[in-house]
Structure formats: C-alpha cells, structure tokens
PDB file of C-alpha atoms in Angstrom:
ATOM      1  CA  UNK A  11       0.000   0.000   0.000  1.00  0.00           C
ATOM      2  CA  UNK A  12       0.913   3.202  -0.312  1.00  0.00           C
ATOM      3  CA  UNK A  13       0.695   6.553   2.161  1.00  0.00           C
ATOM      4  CA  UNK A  14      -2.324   8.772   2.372  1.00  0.00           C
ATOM      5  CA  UNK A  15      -3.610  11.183   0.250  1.00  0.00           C
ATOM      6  CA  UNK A  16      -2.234  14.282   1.741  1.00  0.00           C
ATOM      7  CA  UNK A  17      -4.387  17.182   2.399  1.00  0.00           C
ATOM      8  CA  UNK A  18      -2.781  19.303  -0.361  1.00  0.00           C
ATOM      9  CA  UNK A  19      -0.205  18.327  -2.806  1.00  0.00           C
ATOM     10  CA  UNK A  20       1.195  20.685  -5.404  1.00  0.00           C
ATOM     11  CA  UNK A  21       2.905  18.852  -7.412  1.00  0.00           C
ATOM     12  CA  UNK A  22       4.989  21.348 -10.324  1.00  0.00           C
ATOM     13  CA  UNK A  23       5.950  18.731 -12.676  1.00  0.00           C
ATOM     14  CA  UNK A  24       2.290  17.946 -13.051  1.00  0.00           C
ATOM     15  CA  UNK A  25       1.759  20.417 -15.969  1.00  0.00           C
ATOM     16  CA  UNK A  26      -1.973  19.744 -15.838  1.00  0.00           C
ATOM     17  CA  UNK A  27      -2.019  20.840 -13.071  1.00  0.00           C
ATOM     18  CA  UNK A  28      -0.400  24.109 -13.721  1.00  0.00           C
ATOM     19  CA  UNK A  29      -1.611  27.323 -15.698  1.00  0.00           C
ATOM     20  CA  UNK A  30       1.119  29.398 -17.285  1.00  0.00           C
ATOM     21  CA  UNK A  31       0.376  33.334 -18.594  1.00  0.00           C
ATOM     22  CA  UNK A  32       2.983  35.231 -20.150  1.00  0.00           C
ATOM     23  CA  UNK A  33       5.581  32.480 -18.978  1.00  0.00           C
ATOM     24  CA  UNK A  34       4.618  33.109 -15.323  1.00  0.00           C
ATOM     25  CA  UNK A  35       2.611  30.289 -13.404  1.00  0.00           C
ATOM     26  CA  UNK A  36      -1.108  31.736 -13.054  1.00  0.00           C
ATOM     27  CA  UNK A  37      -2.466  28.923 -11.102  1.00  0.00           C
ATOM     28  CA  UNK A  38      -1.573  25.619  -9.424  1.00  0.00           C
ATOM     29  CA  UNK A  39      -3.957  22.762  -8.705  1.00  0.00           C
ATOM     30  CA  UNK A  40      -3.689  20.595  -5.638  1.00  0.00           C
ATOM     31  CA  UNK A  41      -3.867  17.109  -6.067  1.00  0.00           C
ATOM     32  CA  UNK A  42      -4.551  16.210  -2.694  1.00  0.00           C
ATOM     33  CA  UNK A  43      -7.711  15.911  -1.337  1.00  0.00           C
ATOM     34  CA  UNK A  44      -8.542  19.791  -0.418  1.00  0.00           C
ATOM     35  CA  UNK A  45      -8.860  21.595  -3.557  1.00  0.00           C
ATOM     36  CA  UNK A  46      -7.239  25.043  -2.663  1.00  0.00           C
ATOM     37  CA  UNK A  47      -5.831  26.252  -6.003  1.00  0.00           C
ATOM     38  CA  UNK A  48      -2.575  28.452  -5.409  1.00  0.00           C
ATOM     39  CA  UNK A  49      -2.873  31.756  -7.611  1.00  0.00           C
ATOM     40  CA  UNK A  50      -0.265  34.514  -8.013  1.00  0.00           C
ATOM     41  CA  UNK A  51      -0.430  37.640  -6.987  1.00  0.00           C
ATOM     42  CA  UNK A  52       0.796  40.660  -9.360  1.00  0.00           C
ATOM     43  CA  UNK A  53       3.423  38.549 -10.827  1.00  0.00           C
ATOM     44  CA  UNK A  54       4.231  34.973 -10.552  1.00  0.00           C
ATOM     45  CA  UNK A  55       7.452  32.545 -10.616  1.00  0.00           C
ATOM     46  CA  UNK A  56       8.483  31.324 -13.674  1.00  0.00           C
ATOM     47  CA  UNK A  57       8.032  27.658 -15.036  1.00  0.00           C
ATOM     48  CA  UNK A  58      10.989  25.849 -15.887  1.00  0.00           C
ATOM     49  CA  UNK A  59      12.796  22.739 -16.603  1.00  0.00           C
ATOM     50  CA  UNK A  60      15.042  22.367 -13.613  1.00  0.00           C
ATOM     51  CA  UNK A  61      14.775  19.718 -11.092  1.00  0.00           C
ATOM     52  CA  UNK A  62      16.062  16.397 -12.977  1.00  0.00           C
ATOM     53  CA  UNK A  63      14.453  18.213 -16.128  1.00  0.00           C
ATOM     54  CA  UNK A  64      11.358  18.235 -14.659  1.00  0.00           C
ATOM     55  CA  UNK A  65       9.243  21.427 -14.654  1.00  0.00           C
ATOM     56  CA  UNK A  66       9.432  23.098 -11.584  1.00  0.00           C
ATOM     57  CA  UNK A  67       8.791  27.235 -10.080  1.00  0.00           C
ATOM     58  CA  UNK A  68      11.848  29.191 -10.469  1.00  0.00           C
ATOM     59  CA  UNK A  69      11.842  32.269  -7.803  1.00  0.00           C
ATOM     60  CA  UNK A  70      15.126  33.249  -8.945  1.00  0.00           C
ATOM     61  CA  UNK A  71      18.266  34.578  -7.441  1.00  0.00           C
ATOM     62  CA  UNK A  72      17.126  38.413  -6.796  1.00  0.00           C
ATOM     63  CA  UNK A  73      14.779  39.751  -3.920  1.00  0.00           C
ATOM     64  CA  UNK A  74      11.387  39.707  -5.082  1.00  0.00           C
ATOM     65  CA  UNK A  75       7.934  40.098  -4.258  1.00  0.00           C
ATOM     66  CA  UNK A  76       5.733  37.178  -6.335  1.00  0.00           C
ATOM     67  CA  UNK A  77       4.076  34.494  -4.632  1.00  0.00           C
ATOM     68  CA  UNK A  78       1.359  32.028  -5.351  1.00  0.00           C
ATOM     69  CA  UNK A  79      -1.609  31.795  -2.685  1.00  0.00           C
ATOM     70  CA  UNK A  80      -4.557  30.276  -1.198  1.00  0.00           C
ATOM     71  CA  UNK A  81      -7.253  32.755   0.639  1.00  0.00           C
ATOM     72  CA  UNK A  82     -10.040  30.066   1.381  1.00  0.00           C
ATOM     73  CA  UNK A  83     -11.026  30.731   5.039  1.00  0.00           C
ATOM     74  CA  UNK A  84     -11.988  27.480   5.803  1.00  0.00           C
ATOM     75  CA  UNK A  85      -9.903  25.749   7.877  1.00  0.00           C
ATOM     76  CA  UNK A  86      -7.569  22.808   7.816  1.00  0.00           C
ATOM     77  CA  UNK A  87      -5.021  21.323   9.849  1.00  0.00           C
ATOM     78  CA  UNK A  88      -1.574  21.106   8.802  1.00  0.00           C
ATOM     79  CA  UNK A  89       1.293  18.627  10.396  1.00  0.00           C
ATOM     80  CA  UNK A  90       3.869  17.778   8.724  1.00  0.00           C
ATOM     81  CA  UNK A  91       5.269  19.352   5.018  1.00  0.00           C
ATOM     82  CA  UNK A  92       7.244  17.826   2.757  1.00  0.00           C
ATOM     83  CA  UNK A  93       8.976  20.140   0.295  1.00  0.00           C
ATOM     84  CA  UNK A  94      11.540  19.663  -2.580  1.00  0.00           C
ATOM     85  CA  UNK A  95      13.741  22.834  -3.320  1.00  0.00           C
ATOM     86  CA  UNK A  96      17.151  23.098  -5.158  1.00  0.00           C
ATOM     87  CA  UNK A  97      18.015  27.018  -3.672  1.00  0.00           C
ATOM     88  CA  UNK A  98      20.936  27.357  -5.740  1.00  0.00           C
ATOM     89  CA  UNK A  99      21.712  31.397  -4.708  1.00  0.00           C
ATOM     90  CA  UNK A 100      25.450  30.963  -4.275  1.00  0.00           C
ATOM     91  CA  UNK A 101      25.118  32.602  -0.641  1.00  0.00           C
ATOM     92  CA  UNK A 102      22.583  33.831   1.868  1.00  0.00           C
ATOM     93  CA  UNK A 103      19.222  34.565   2.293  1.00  0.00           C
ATOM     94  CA  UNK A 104      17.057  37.655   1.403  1.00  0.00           C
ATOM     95  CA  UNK A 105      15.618  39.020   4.689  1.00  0.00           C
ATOM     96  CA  UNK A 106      13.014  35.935   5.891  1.00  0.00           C
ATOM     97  CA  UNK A 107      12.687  34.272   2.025  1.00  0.00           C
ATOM     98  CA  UNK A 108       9.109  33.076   2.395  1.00  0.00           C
ATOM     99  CA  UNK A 109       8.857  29.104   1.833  1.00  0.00           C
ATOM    100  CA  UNK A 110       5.794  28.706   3.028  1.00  0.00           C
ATOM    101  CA  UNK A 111       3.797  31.102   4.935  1.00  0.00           C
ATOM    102  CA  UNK A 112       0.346  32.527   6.391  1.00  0.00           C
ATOM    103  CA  UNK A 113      -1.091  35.345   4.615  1.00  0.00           C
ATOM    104  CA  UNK A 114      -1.226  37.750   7.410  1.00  0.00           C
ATOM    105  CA  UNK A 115       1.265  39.676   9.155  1.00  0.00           C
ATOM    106  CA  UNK A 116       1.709  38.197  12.581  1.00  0.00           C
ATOM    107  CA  UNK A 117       0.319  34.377  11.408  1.00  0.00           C
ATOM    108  CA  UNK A 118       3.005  31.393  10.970  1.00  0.00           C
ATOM    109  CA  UNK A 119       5.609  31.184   8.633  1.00  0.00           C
ATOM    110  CA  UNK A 120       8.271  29.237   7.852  1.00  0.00           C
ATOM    111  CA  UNK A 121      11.546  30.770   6.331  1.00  0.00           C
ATOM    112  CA  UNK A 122      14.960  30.442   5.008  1.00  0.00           C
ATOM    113  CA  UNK A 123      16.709  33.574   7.133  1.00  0.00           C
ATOM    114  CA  UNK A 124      19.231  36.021   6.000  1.00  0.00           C
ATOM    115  CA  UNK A 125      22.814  36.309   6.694  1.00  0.00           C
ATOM    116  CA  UNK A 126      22.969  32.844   8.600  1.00  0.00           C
ATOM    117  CA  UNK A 127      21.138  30.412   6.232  1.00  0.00           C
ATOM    118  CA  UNK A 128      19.180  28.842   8.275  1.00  0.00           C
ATOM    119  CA  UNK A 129      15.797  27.913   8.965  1.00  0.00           C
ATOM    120  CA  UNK A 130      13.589  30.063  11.522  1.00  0.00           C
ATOM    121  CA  UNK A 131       9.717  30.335  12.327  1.00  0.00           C
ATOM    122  CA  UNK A 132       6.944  32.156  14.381  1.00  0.00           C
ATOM    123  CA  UNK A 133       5.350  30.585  17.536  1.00  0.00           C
ATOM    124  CA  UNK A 134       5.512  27.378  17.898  1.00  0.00           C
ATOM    125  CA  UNK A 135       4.093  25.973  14.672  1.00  0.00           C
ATOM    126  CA  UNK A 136       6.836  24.626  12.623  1.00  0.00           C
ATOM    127  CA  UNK A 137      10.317  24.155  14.400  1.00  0.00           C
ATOM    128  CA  UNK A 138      12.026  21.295  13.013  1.00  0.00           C
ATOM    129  CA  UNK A 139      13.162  20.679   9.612  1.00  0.00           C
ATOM    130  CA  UNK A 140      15.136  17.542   7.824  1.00  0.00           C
ATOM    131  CA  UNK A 141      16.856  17.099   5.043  1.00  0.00           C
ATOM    132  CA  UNK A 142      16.813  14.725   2.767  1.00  0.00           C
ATOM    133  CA  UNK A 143      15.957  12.159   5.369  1.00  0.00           C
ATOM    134  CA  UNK A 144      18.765  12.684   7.929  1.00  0.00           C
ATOM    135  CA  UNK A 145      17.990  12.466  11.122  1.00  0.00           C
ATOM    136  CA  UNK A 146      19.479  15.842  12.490  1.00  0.00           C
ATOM    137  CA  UNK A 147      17.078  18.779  12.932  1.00  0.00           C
ATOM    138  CA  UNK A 148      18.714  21.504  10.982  1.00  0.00           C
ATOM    139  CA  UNK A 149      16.518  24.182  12.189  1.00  0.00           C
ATOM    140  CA  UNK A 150      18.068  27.146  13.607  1.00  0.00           C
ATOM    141  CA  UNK A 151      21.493  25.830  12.239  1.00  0.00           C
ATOM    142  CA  UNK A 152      23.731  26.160   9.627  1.00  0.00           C
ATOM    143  CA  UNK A 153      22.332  23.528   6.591  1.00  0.00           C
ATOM    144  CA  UNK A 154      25.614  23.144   5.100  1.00  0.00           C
ATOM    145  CA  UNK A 155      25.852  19.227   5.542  1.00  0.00           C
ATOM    146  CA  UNK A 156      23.908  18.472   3.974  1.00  0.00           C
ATOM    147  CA  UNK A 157      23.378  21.665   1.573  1.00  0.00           C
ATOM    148  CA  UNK A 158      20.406  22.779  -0.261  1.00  0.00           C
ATOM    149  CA  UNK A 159      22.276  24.211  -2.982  1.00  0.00           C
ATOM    150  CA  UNK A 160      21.097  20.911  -4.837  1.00  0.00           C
ATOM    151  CA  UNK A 161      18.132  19.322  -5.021  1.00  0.00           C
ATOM    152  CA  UNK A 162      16.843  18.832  -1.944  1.00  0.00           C
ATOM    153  CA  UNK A 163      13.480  17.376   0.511  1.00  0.00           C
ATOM    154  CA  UNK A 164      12.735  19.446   3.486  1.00  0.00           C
ATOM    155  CA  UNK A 165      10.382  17.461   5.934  1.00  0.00           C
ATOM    156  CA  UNK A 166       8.946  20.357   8.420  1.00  0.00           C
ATOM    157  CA  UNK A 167       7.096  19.534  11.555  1.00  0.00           C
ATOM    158  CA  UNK A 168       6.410  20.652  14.810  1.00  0.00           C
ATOM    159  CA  UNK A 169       8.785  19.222  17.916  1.00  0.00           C
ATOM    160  CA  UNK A 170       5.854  18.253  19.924  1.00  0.00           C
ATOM    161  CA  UNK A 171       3.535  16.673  16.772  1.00  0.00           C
ATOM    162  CA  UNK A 172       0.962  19.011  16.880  1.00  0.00           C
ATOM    163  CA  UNK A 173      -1.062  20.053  14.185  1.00  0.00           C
ATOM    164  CA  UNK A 174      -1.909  24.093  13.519  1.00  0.00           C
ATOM    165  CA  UNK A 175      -5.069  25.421  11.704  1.00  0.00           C
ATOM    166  CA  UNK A 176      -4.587  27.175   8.553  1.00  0.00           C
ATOM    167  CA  UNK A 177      -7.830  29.494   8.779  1.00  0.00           C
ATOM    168  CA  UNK A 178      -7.039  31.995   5.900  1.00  0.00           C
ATOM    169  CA  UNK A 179      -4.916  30.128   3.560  1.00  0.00           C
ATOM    170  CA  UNK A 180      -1.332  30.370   2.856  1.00  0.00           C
ATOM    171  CA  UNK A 181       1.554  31.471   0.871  1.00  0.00           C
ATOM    172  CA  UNK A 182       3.991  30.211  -1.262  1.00  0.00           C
ATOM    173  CA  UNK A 183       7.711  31.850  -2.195  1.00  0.00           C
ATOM    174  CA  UNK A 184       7.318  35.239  -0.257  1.00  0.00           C
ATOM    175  CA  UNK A 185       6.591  36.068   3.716  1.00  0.00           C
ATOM    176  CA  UNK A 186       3.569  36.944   3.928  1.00  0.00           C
ATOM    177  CA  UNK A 187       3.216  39.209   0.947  1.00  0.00           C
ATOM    178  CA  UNK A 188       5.957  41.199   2.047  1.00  0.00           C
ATOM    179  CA  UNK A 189       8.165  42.771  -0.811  1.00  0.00           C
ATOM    180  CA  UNK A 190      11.632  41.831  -0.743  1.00  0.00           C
ATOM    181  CA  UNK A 191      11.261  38.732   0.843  1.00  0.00           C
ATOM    182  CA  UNK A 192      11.090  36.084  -1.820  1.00  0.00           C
ATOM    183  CA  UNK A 193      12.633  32.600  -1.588  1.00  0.00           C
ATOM    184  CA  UNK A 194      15.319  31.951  -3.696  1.00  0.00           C
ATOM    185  CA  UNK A 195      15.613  29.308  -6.178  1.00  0.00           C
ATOM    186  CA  UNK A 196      13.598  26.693  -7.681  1.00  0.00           C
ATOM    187  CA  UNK A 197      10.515  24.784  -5.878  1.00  0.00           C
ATOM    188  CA  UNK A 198       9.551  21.057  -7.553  1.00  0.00           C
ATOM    189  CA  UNK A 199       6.973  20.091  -5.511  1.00  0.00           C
ATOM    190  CA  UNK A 200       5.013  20.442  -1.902  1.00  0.00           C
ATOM    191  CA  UNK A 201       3.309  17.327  -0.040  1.00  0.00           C
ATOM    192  CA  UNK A 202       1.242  18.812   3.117  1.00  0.00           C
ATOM    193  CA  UNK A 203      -0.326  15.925   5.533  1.00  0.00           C
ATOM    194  CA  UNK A 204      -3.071  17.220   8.380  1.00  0.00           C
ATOM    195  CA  UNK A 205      -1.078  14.990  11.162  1.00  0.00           C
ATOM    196  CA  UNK A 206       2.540  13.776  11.373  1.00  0.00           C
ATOM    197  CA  UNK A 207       2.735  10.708   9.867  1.00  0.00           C
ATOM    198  CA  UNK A 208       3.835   7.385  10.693  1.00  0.00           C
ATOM    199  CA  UNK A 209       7.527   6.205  10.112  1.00  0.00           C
ATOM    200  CA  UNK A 210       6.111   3.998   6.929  1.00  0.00           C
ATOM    201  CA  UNK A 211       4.070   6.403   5.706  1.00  0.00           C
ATOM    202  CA  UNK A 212       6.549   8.987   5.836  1.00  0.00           C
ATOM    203  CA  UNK A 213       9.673   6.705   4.188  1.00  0.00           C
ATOM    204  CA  UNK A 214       6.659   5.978   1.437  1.00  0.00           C
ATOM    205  CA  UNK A 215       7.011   9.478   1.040  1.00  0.00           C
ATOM    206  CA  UNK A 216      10.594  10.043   1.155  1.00  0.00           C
ATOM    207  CA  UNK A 217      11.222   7.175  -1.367  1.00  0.00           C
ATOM    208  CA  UNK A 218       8.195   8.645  -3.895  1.00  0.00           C
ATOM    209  CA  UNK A 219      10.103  12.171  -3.840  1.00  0.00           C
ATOM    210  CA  UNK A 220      13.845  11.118  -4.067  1.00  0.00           C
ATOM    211  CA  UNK A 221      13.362   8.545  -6.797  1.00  0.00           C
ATOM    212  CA  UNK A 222      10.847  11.206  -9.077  1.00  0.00           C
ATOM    213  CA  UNK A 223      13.217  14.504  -8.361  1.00  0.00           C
ATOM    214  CA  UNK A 224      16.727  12.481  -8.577  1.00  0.00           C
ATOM    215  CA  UNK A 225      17.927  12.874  -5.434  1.00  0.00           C
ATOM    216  CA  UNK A 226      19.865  10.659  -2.936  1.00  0.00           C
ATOM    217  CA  UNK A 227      18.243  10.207   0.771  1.00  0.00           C
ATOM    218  CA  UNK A 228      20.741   9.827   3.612  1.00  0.00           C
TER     219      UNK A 228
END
C-alpha cells in the first residue's frame, strides 16, 4: 500500500495541473484531497525545466515580491510538510525568504533567514526541519551538511507533533506578501499531511520524492 492522500499536494511537474500566462505560473492545482488552487499575486514565478528536467517554479536569485496563494477561510489542519527545493543562490538569504507562509502579518511562517542560512519560524508551529531524510534537525542551524544548494526534501514539523489550523490560507515563495522577501531558487513540488505521519508512511514518502526529483536520501 501506499501513504495517504495528503491534504494538499502541489505537485509542479504535473503540468496539468499548472496554468502558465505570459511564462509566469497563473495557477496551481492541488492534487490532494482539499482543492485550494494556489494563484499569483501581481506577478508569478516562472516555469521551468530544472529539477532532474522536470518542470518546476523558479523564484530566482534576486529579492522579489511574487508568490502564489490560497485565501479560502476554511480551515484545515496542517502537520507535517514535505517540500523539494534546489536554492541554488550561491550565498545567503534575502531578509526571511518566504517558503511557506500565512497570509497575514503576525500568522506562521516558515523561512529560510538572511545572513545565517538557516531555517527560523513564528510561535511554535513549525520548528524542526530535515533534510533529505537525515535524522538531524537543521533548524536554527547552519544547513551546510547536507546543503540545499542541490536538489533537496525538506520534511517540516512541529517538535511536539501538533497540528496548527490554517484558517485563511497560505503562501507560497514570499513572507507573507511582504516585498523583498522572496525565496530563492527553484521549488519542484510540496506534499502537506493534516497529522505527522507514521515512520512507513513517511519513508513511502521520502522514497516517492527522491526517486521522481533524482535525489539521494541519507
């Protein structure tokens, strides 16, 4: 068997799932099973081939202000995120690059932040990030070893398990609508469960993502 269907899955390399506009993604379908579409906002990222030649959102390597969003108010739990991201910038963060975040000012958000590269948050919502299936919780530190100047999976959760309501959808690629603060790089794809999931289900997961986006789990 395979894993759940997670809550929301935007999964880039889908191009049916994707609508493109003047080379700028318009709209993203989720394939999981709430159907929030993600749409930009003034401007979008752009669609390329990148990650193992598959299409993927491209955020560049400049501060920016795009981002692609949800604004449905009802709500839904999140737990754990699974996220594949090759932030090839050649050096540190814009101030708080926007992976995925609330759309209001003082909601959650989770964030590559500047001068440091690491990972930070609000609250206590997500605090804990892996890569590429290690076992050491790079948030807060230096993610040199491993690096996500390649191809990457970033598995964010909460320390204690909890889950956190998402009550007026989210954001993708910027902090909140907050110009300037764009993530850097290119996105492939983003699994999002309602509850941490078990250690099966998540190496189901793991496995699914490193085999489709080329990249090595350690």
């Amino acid at each position: 068997g395979g894993a759940p269907l997670p809550a929301l899955w935007y999964d880039f390399a889908d191009e049916s799932t994707v609508t493109v506009s003047s080379s700028q993604v318009a709209q993203v379908t989720s394939k999981g099973s709430r159907s929030w579409t993600l749409t930009k906002s003034a401007t979008g990222p752009a669609y390329v081939d990148g990650i193992n030649g598959l299409k993927c959102l491209d955020w560049g390597n400049v501060q920016h202000s795009n981002w692609l969003q949800n604004t449905n108010t009802t709500s839904t739990a999140i737990g754990e995120v699974y996220v594949v991201v090759d932030a090839s910038f050649g050096g540190s963060f814009p101030s708080f690059a926007g992976l995925m975040t609330s759309t209001s000012g003082s909601g959650w958000y989770f964030l590559g932040s500047p001068s440091s590269d690491n990972f930070t948050e609000s609250g206590t919502d997500f605090n804990r990030v892996f890569i590429n299936g290690g076992a050491t919780d790079r948030f807060g530190t230096a993610f040199d070893s491993p690096s996500i100047d390649s191809p990457s999976i970033l598995r964010i959760v909460n320390s204690g398990s909890s889950t956190f309501n998402s009550t007026t959808g989210f954001q993708i690629g910027n902090d909140r609508g907050t110009a300037n603060r764009g993530w850097f790089g290119l996105v492939g794809e983003y699994i999002i469960y309602s509850s941490v999931q078990s250690t099966e289900n998540r190496a189901i997961v793991m496995d699914y993502l490193a085999a489709k986006w080329g990249i090595t789990l350690i």
